[in-house]
XYZ file of C-alpha atoms in Angstrom:
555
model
C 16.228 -23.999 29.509
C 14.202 -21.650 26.890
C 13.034 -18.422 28.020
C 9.280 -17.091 27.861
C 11.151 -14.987 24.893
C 12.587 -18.038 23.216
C 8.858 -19.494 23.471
C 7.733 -16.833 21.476
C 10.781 -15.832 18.981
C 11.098 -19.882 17.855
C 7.347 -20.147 17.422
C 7.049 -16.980 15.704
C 9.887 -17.988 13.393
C 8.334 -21.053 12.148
C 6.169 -19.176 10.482
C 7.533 -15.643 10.128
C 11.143 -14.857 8.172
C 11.560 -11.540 8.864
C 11.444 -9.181 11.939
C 12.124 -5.126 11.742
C 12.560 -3.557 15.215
C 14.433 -1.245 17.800
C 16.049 -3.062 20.367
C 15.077 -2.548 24.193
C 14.812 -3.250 27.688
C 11.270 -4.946 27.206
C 12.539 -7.415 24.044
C 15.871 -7.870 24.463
C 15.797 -11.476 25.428
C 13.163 -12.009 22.526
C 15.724 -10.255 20.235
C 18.466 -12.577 21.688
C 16.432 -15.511 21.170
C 15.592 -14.847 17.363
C 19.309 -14.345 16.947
C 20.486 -17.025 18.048
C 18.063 -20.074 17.730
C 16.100 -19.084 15.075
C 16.977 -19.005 11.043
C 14.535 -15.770 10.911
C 16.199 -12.285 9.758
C 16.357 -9.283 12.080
C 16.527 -5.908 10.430
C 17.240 -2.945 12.518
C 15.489 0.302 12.013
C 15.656 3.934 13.632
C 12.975 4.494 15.185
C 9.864 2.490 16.463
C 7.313 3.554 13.958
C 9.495 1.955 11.210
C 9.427 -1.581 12.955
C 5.510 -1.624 12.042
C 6.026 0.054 8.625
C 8.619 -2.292 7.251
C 6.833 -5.271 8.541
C 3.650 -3.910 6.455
C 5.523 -3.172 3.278
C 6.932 -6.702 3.658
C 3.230 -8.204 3.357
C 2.278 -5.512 0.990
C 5.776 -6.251 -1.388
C 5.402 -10.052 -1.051
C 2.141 -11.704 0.410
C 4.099 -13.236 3.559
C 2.983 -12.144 7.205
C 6.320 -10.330 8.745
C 6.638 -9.060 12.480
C 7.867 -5.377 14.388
C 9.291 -5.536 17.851
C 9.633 -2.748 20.270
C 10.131 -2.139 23.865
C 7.652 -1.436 26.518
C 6.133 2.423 27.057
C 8.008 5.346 24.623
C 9.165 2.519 22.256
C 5.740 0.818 22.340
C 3.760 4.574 21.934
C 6.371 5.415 18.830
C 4.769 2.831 16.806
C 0.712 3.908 17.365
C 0.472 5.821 13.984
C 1.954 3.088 12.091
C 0.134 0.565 13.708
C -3.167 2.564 12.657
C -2.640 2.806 9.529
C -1.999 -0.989 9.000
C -5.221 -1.350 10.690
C -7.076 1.163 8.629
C -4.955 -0.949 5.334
C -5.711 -4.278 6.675
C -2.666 -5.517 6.674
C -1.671 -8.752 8.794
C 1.507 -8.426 10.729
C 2.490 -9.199 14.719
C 3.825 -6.637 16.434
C 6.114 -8.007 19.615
C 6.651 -5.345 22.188
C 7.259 -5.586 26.082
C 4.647 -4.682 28.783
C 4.667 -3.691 31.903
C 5.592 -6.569 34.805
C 2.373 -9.074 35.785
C 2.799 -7.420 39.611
C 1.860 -3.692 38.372
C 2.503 -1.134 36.261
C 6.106 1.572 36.684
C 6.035 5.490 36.470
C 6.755 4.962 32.902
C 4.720 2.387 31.916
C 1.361 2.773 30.297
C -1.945 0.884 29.360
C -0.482 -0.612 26.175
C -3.584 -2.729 25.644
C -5.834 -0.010 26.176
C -3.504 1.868 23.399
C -3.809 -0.706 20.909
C -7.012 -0.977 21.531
C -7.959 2.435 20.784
C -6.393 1.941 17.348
C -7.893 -1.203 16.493
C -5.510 -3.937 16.851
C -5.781 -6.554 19.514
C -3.079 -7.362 22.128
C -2.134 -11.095 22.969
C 0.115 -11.539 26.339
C 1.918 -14.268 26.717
C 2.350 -16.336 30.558
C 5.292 -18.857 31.548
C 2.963 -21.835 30.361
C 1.465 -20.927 27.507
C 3.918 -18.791 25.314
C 4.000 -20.736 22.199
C 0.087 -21.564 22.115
C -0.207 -17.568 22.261
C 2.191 -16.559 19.809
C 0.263 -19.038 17.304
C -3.222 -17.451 18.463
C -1.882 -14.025 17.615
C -0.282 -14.890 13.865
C -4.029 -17.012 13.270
C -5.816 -13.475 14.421
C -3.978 -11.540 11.806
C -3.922 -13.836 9.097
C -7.821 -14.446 9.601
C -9.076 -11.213 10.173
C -6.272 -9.236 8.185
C -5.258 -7.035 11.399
C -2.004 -6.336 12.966
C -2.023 -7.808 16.409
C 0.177 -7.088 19.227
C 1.941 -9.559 21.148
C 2.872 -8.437 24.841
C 5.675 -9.765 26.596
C 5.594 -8.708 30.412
C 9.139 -7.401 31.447
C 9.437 -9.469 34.752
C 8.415 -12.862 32.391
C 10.658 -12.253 29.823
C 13.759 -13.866 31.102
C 12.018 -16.794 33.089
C 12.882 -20.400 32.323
C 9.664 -22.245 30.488
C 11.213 -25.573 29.455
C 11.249 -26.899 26.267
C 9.371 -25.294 23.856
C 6.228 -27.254 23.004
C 4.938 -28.454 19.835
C 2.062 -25.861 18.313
C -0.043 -26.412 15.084
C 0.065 -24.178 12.443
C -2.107 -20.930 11.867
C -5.030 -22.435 10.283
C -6.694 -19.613 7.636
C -10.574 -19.134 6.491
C -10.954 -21.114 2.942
C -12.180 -18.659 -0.074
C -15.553 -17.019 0.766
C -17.857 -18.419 -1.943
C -21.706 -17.075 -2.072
C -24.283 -19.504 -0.227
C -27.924 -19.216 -0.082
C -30.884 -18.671 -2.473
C -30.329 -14.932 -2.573
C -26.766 -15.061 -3.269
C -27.290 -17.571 -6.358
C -30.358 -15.178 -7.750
C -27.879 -12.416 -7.529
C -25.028 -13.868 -9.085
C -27.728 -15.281 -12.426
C -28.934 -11.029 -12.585
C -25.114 -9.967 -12.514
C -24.487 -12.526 -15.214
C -27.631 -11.450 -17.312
C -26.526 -7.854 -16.835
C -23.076 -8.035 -18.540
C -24.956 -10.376 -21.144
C -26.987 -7.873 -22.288
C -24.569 -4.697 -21.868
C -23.449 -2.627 -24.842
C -21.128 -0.940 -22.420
C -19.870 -3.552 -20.048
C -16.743 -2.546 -17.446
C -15.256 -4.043 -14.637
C -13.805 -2.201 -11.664
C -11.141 -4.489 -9.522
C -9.500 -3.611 -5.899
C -6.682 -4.969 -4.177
C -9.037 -7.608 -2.415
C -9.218 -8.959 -6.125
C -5.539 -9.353 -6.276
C -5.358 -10.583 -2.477
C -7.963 -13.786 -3.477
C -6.116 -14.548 -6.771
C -8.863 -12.995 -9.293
C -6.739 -11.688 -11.548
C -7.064 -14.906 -14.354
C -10.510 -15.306 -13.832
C -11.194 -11.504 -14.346
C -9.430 -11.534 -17.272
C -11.453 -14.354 -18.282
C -14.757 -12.363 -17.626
C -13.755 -9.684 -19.181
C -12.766 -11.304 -22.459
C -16.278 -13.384 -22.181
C -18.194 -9.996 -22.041
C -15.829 -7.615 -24.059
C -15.778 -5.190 -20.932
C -12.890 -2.437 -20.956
C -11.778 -2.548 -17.188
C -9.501 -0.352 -14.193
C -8.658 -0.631 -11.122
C -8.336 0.887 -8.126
C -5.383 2.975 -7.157
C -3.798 -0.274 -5.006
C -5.464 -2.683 -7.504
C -3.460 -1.833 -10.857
C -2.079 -4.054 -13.168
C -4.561 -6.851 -11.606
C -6.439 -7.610 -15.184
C -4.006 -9.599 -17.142
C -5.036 -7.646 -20.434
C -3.506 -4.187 -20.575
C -4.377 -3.591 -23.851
C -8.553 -2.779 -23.028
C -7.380 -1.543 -19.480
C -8.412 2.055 -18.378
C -5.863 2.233 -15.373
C -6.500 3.784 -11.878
C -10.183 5.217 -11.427
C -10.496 7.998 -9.255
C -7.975 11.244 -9.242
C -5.252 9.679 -10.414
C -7.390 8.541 -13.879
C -7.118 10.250 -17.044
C -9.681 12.343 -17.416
C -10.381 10.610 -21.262
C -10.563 7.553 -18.811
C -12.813 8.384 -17.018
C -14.959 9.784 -19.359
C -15.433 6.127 -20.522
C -16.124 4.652 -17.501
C -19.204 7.352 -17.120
C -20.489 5.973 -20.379
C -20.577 2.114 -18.653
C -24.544 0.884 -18.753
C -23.464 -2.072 -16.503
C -20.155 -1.934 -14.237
C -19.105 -4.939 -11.857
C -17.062 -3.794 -8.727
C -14.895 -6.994 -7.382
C -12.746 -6.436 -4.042
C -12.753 -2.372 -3.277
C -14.314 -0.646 -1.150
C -15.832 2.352 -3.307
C -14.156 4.800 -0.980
C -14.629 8.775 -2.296
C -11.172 9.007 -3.717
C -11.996 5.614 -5.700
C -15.344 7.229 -6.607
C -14.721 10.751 -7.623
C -16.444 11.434 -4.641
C -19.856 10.254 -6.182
C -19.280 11.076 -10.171
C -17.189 7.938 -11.266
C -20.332 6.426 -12.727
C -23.203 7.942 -14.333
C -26.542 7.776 -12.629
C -27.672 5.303 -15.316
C -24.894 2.931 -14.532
C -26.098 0.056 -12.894
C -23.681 -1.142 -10.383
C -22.826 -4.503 -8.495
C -20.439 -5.457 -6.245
C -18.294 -8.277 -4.895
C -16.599 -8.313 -1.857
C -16.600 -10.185 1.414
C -17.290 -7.167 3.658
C -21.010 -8.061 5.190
C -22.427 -5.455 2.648
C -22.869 -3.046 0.283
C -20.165 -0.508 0.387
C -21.337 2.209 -1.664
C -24.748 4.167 -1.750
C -24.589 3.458 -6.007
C -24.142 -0.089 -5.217
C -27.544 -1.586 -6.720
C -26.752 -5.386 -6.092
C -24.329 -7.040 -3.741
C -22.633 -10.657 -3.347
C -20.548 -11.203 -0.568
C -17.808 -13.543 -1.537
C -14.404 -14.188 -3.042
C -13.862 -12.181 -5.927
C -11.909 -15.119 -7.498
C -14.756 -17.295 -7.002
C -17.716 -14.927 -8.078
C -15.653 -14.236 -11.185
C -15.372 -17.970 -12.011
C -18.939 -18.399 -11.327
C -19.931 -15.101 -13.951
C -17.962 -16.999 -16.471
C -19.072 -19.809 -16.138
C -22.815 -18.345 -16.121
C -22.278 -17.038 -19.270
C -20.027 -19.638 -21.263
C -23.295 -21.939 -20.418
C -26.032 -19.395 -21.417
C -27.493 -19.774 -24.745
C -28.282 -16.059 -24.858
C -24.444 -15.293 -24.731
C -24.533 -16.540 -28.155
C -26.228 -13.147 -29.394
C -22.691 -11.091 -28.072
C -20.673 -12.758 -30.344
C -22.354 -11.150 -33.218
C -21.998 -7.539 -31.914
C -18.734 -5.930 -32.091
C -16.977 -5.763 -27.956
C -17.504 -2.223 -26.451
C -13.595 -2.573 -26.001
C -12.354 -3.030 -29.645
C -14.234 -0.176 -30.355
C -12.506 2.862 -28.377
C -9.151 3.881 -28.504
C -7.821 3.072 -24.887
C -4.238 4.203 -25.370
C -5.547 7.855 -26.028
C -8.130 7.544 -23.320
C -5.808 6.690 -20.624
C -2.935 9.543 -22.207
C -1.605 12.169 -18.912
C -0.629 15.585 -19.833
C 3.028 15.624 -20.422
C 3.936 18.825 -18.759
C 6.097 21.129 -19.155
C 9.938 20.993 -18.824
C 9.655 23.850 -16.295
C 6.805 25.658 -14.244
C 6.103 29.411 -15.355
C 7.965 29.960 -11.820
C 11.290 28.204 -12.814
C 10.983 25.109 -10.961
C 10.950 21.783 -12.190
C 7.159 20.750 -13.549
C 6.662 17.628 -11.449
C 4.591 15.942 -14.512
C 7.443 16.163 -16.911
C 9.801 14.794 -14.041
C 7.667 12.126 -13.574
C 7.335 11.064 -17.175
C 10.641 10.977 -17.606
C 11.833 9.110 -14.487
C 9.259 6.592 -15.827
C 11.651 6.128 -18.801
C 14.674 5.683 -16.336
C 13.602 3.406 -14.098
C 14.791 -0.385 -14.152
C 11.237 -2.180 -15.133
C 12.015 -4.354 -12.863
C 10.673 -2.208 -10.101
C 8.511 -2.203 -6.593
C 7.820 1.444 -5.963
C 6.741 2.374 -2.203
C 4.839 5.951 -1.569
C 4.764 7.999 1.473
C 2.196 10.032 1.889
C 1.326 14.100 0.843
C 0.147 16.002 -2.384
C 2.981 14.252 -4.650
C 1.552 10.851 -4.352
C -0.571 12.027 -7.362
C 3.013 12.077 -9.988
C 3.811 8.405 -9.337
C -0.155 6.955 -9.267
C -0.184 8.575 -12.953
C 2.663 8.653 -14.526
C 4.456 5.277 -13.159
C 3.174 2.269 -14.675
C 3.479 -1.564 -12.646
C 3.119 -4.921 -13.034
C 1.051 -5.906 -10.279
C -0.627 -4.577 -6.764
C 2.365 -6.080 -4.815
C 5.002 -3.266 -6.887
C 2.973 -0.257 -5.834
C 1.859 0.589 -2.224
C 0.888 3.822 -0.472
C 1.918 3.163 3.173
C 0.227 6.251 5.095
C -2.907 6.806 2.801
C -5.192 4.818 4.560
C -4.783 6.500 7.675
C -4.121 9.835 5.852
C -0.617 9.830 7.539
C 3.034 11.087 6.247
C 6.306 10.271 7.438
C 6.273 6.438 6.266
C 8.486 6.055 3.289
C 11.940 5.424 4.052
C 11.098 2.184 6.649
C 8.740 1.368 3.642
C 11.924 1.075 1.496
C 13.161 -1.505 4.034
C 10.169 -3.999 4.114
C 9.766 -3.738 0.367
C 13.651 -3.826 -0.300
C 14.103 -7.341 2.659
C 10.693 -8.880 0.415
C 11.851 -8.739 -2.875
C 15.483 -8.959 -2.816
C 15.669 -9.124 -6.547
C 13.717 -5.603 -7.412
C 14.432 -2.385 -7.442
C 12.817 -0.702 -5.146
C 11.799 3.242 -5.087
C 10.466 5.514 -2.863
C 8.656 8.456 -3.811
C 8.227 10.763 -0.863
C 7.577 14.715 0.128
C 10.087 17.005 1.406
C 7.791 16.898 4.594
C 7.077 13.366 5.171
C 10.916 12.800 4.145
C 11.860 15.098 6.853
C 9.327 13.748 9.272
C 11.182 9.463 9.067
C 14.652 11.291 8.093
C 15.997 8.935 10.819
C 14.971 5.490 8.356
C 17.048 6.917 5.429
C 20.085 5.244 7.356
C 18.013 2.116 7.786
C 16.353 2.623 3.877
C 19.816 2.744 2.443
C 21.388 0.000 4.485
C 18.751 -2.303 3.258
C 18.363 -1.470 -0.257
C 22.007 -0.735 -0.855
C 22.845 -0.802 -4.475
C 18.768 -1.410 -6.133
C 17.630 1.701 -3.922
C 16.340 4.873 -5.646
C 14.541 7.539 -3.687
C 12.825 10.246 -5.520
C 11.685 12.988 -3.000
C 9.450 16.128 -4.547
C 10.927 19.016 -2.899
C 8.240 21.753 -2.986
C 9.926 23.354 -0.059
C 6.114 23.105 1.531
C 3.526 20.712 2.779
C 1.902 20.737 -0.489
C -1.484 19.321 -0.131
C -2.275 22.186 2.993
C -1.023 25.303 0.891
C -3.664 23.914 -1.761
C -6.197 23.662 0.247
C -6.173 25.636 2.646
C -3.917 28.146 1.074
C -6.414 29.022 -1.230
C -8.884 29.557 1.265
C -6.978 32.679 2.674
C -5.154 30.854 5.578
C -2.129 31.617 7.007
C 0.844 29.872 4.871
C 4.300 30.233 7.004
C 3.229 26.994 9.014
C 2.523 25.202 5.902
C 6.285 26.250 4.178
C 9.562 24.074 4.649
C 12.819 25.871 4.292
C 14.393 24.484 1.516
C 15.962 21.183 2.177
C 19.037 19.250 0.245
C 18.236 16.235 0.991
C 20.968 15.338 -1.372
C 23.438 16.466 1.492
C 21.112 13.915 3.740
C 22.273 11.214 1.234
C 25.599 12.031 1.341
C 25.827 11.408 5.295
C 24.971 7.686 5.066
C 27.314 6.862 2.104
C 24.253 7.175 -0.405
C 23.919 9.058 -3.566
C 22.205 12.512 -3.532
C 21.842 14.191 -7.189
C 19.808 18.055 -7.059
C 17.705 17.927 -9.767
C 16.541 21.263 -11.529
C 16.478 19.958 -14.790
C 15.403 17.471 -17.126
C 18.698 16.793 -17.936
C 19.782 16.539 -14.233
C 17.838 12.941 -14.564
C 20.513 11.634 -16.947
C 21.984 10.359 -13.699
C 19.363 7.787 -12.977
C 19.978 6.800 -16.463
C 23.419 5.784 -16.159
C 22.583 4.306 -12.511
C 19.832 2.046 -14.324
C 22.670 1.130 -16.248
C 25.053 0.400 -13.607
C 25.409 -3.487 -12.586
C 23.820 -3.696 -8.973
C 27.445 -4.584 -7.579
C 28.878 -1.166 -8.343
C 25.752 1.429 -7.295
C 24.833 3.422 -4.451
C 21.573 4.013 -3.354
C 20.479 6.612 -5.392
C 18.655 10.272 -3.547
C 17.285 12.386 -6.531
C 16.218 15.898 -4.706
C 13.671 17.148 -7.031
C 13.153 21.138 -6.946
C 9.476 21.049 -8.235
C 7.068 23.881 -8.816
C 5.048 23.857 -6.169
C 2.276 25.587 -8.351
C 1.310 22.457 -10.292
C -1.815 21.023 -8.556
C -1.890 16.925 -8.791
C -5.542 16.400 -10.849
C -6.812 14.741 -7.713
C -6.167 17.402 -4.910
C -8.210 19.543 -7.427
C -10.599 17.184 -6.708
C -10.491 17.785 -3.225
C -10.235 21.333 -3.689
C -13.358 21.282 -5.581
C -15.794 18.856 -3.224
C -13.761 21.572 0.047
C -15.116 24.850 -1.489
C-alpha cells in the first residue's frame, strides 16, 4: 500500500512538474515515491540551499509553482537563507523536508517550524490520514498568498502504509483583485482626470504588473494618454511599446532617463513597491510630481504616493482606459502633440560605453558588458546572483520580458545564489539560453551548484562571472570610509579551471577580443557546445552608477 511519502509526492505531482533537492534520511521514501509513481522531474543539486533556489527561479523563469526537498535538521537549516529570500521575493514554491519523529525530537534534530517561522514561511505536517488533504493545503497557501511554504514529513511517518491515496481537489486561487467601494471608484475617475489633463504623463510598472497580465492593457493606457513609461528593475520589458520606453528606474537608469521621469507632472505607479533602490532613495520624482499607485498591498507604499487603489493592475489599467476612451474631455489630447513623440528616448536611455580597459589594466566591466550584449543568443533568460556587478547586466543587457531577467538574492540582500538559479531557469525554459551573471564571491560562495548548473544547462549554458578579485560592493563602501580592506579581497580565482573540472568551458577573459569566443559559441548548434564559463578580469575601480548611489545616501 502507498506510503505517507507516496501521499504526498503523487499529490504534489498533480500539480507540480518539477522538484530540485538533496536526497536524505528524512525524504528518501518521498524521493522514491516521486520516482517511481509519479511523471514529475527530479533534479539533483549540491547542496540544500540550491533545492529552494532552483525551485524559485523555476516560478520566476516560467510562472509554474515548482517544489525543493531536503532532509530533516543540517539539510533542513542549509536551505534558511534561500528560503528567506523567496519570502522577502514572494515567490510561491513548497519546500518538502523531513522533521523530527511525532514521539520527540533527537540530539540532532531542531525546531524546524519554529525556523521557518522565524523567516516567514509557514510549515504544513502531514499525519497517516490526512497526507494528501495537506499537501493540497500547502500548494493553495503559496499560490494564494505568494509564500514558500514548508511541508514537514515526520521521519517515523514517512514509511507507514496509508492506503490508497485519496481523491483531493485542486488548489483553488483568489480571482483578480478589482477596486470595490465608493472611494475606490472616486479614485480611479481623479487618476483618469489626472493623465487627461497631463502635459507630462508617465507610467511606472513592477513585476506585480507583469504577474496580473497588465502588460496589453498598459500599453493601451499609455498609447491613450501619450505617456513615455519604465519599469522597475524586475518589471522590464512589461510595456509592449519599446519605442517611448525609458527602461529600469532607479540606479540602474540612465541618468538622461531619469532626468525625464523628474520632469513627469502626473506619474501612475502599477504593481511595485516604491522600494529606495526603485526610488533613488526619494529623488526619482520631482516634488511637483503627483503620484498614484496601484497595487493590491492594503496601502500606500511610498511616502510620495498621493492617491492609492488597491487592485489588479490589469484591471485598474483597463478601467483608466476605458475612463478615458469614454470622456469627452479626452477629445482635447488629441489636438496636442504626446509628451512621448516629442523627446528623443533612444538618447535618453544611452549608458556610457566604457572603456576597453580601466586606467589600472583590467578589463572595464561596462565595455564587457556592452559587448557580451552583442554576443549573446537573443533568445536568452539571464539569472543574477547577487553583489556590486549586478549593476553591468541591469544596464547594459536588454530582455524581452520580467520572466528572462531575475535577481535571486536581492531581495534578501543575499549572495551565493546563482549557479542553482541556472538550474531552475535552465529545467523552465528548456528552449532558452540561459546566463548567469555572478561575482567572484557569490560564485565562490554556491561553487558546489556549478556541477549541478552545468549538468542542467548543458550545451545553452553561459556563465559570465566578474572577477574583481574582491567583494566589490564592501571595498566601495566601506573601503572608502577608511576600513580595513584584506577581509573584503579574494585571491584571485580562475574560475575557468573550476569549469574545466565538470567538463564545462572556462575562457579568461582580459580582453575585448577574448569575447570572440562567445561569439563563435552563439554560433555553435546547441548539439555541439559546452556550457560556456567566461572569467572576466574586471577593474575593480569602476563603480556600478547605483552603488554610487548608495555611497552617496551612506556618507
Amino acid at each position: 500500500m502507498p506510503s505517507v511519502s507516496a501521499h504526498v509526492a503523487i499529490t504534489l505531482a498533480q500539480h507540480i512538474d518539477h522538484v530540485f533537492g538533496v536526497m536524505g534520511n528524512g525524504n528518501a521514501y518521498f524521493l522514491d515515491a516521486l520516482e517511481r509513481e509519479t511523471s514529475a522531474e527530479f533534479t539533483a543539486v549540491r547542496h540544500e540551499q540550491g533545492a529552494v533556489v532552483a525551485a524559485d527561479a523555476h516560478h520566476r523563469a516560467s510562472g509554474r509553482i515548482a517544489a525543493g526537498t531536503a532532509t530533516y535538521g543540517a539539510g533542513f537549516t542549509n536551505t534558511l537563507t534561500a528560503l528567506a529570500e523567496s519570502v522577502q521575493a514572494r515567490i510561491p514554491l513548497v519546500l518538502v523536508v523531513g522533521d523530527e519523529p511525532t514521539s520527540g525530537p533527537r540530539p540532532w534534530d531542531v525546531d524546524q517550524i519554529a525556523l521557518a517561522s522565524a523567516v516567514g514561511a509557514r510549515t504544513y505536517t502531514v499525519g497517516r490520514t490526512d497526507a494528501a488533504a495537506t499537501t493540497i493545503i500547502a500548494i493553495e497557501h503559496a499560490l494564494t498568498y505568494r509564500v514558500p511554504v514548508v511541508l514537514a514529513i515526520p521521519y517515523d511517518v514517512a514509511a507507514i502504509d496509508a492506503g490508497p491515496v485519496p481523491a483531493a481537489p485542486s488548489p483553488r486561487v483568489p480571482a483578480a483583485l478589482a477596486p470595490k467601494g465608493e472611494f475606490a471608484e472616486g479614485m480611479l475617475d481623479d487618476i483618469a482626470a489626472a493623465l487627461r489633463d497631463a502635459e507630462r504623463p508617465f507610467l511606472l510598472a513592477g513585476r506585480g504588473a507583469w504577474l496580473a497580465g497588465a502588460g496589453a492593457a498598459l500599453g493601451a493606457l499609455a498609447d491613450a494618454t501619450g505617456a513615455l513609461t519604465a519599469s522597475t528593475a524586475l518589471g522590464r520589458g512589461v510595456f509592449p511599446a519599446a519605442e517611448y520606453d525609458l527602461g529600469a528606474t532607479g540606479g540602474f537608469g540612465a541618468e538622461g532617463a531619469m532626468e525625464l521621469v523628474r520632469d513627469a507632472d502626473v506619474a501612475v505607479v502599477f504593481g511595485a513597491s516604491l522600494n529606495q533602490f526603485t526610488m533613488r532613495f526619494g529623488e526619482l520624482f520631482a516634488p511637483g510630481t503627483r503620484v498614484f499607485q496601484v497595487d493590491v498591498a492594503p496601502a500606500a507604499t511610498h511616502a510620495h504616493v498621493g492617491g492609492y487603489v488597491r487592485g489588479d493592475a490589469r484591471v485598474v489599467a483597463e478601467a483608466l482606459v476605458e475612463r478615458l476612451q469614454s470622456s469627452s474631455a479626452a477629445a482635447g489630447n488629441n489636438a496636442r502633440r504626446p509628451w512621448r513623440e516629442t523627446v528623443d528616448v533612444a538618447a535618453a536611455r544611452a549608458y556610457d560605453g566604457g572603456d576597453e580597459l580601466a586606467p589600472d589594466g583590467r578589463l572595464d566591466p561596462r565595455s564587457a558588458a556592452r559587448r557580451i550584449a552583442e554576443l549573446l543568443p537573443e533568445d536568452r533568460v539571464v539569472v543574477s546572483d547577487g553583489g556590486h556587478f549586478i549593476g553591468w547586466a541591469n544596464m547594459y543587457w536588454p530582455v524581452a520580458s520580467p520572466d528572462r531577467m531575475m535577481m535571486i538574492g536581492t531581495a534578501f540582500q543575499a549572495i551565493g545564489q546563482g549557479w542553482p538559479s541556472v538550474v531552475g531557469a535552465a529545467r523552465a525554459r528548456p528552449e532558452s539560453t540561459i546566463v548567469l551573471t555572478s561575482g567572484d564571491g557569490g560564485g565562490l560562495m554556491a561553487i558546489a551548484d556549478l556541477e549541478s548548473a552545468v549538468r542542467a544547462a548543458a550545451g545553452r549554458g553561459c556563465a559570465v562571472v566578474w572577477n574583481d578579485a574582491a567583494y566589490g560592493a564592501e571595498v566601495h563602501l566601506y573601503g572608502l570610509k577608511g576600513l580595513a580592506e584584506d577581509p573584503m579581497r579574494i585571491p584571485e580565482v580562475d574560475f575557468a579551471a573550476f569549469a574545466a573540472a565538470v567538463d564545462a568551458e572556462g575562457v579568461v577573459v582580459r580582453t575585448l577580443e577574448d569575447l570572440d569566443r562567445l561569439r563563435t559559441w552563439s554560433a555553435q548548434p546547441v548539439a555541439e557546445r559546452a556550457f560556456l564559463l567566461l572569467d572576466l578580469r574586471i577593474s575593480p575601480a569602476v563603480i556600478a552608477p547605483y552603488q554610487r548611489e548608495i555611497i552617496r545616501v551612506n556618507s
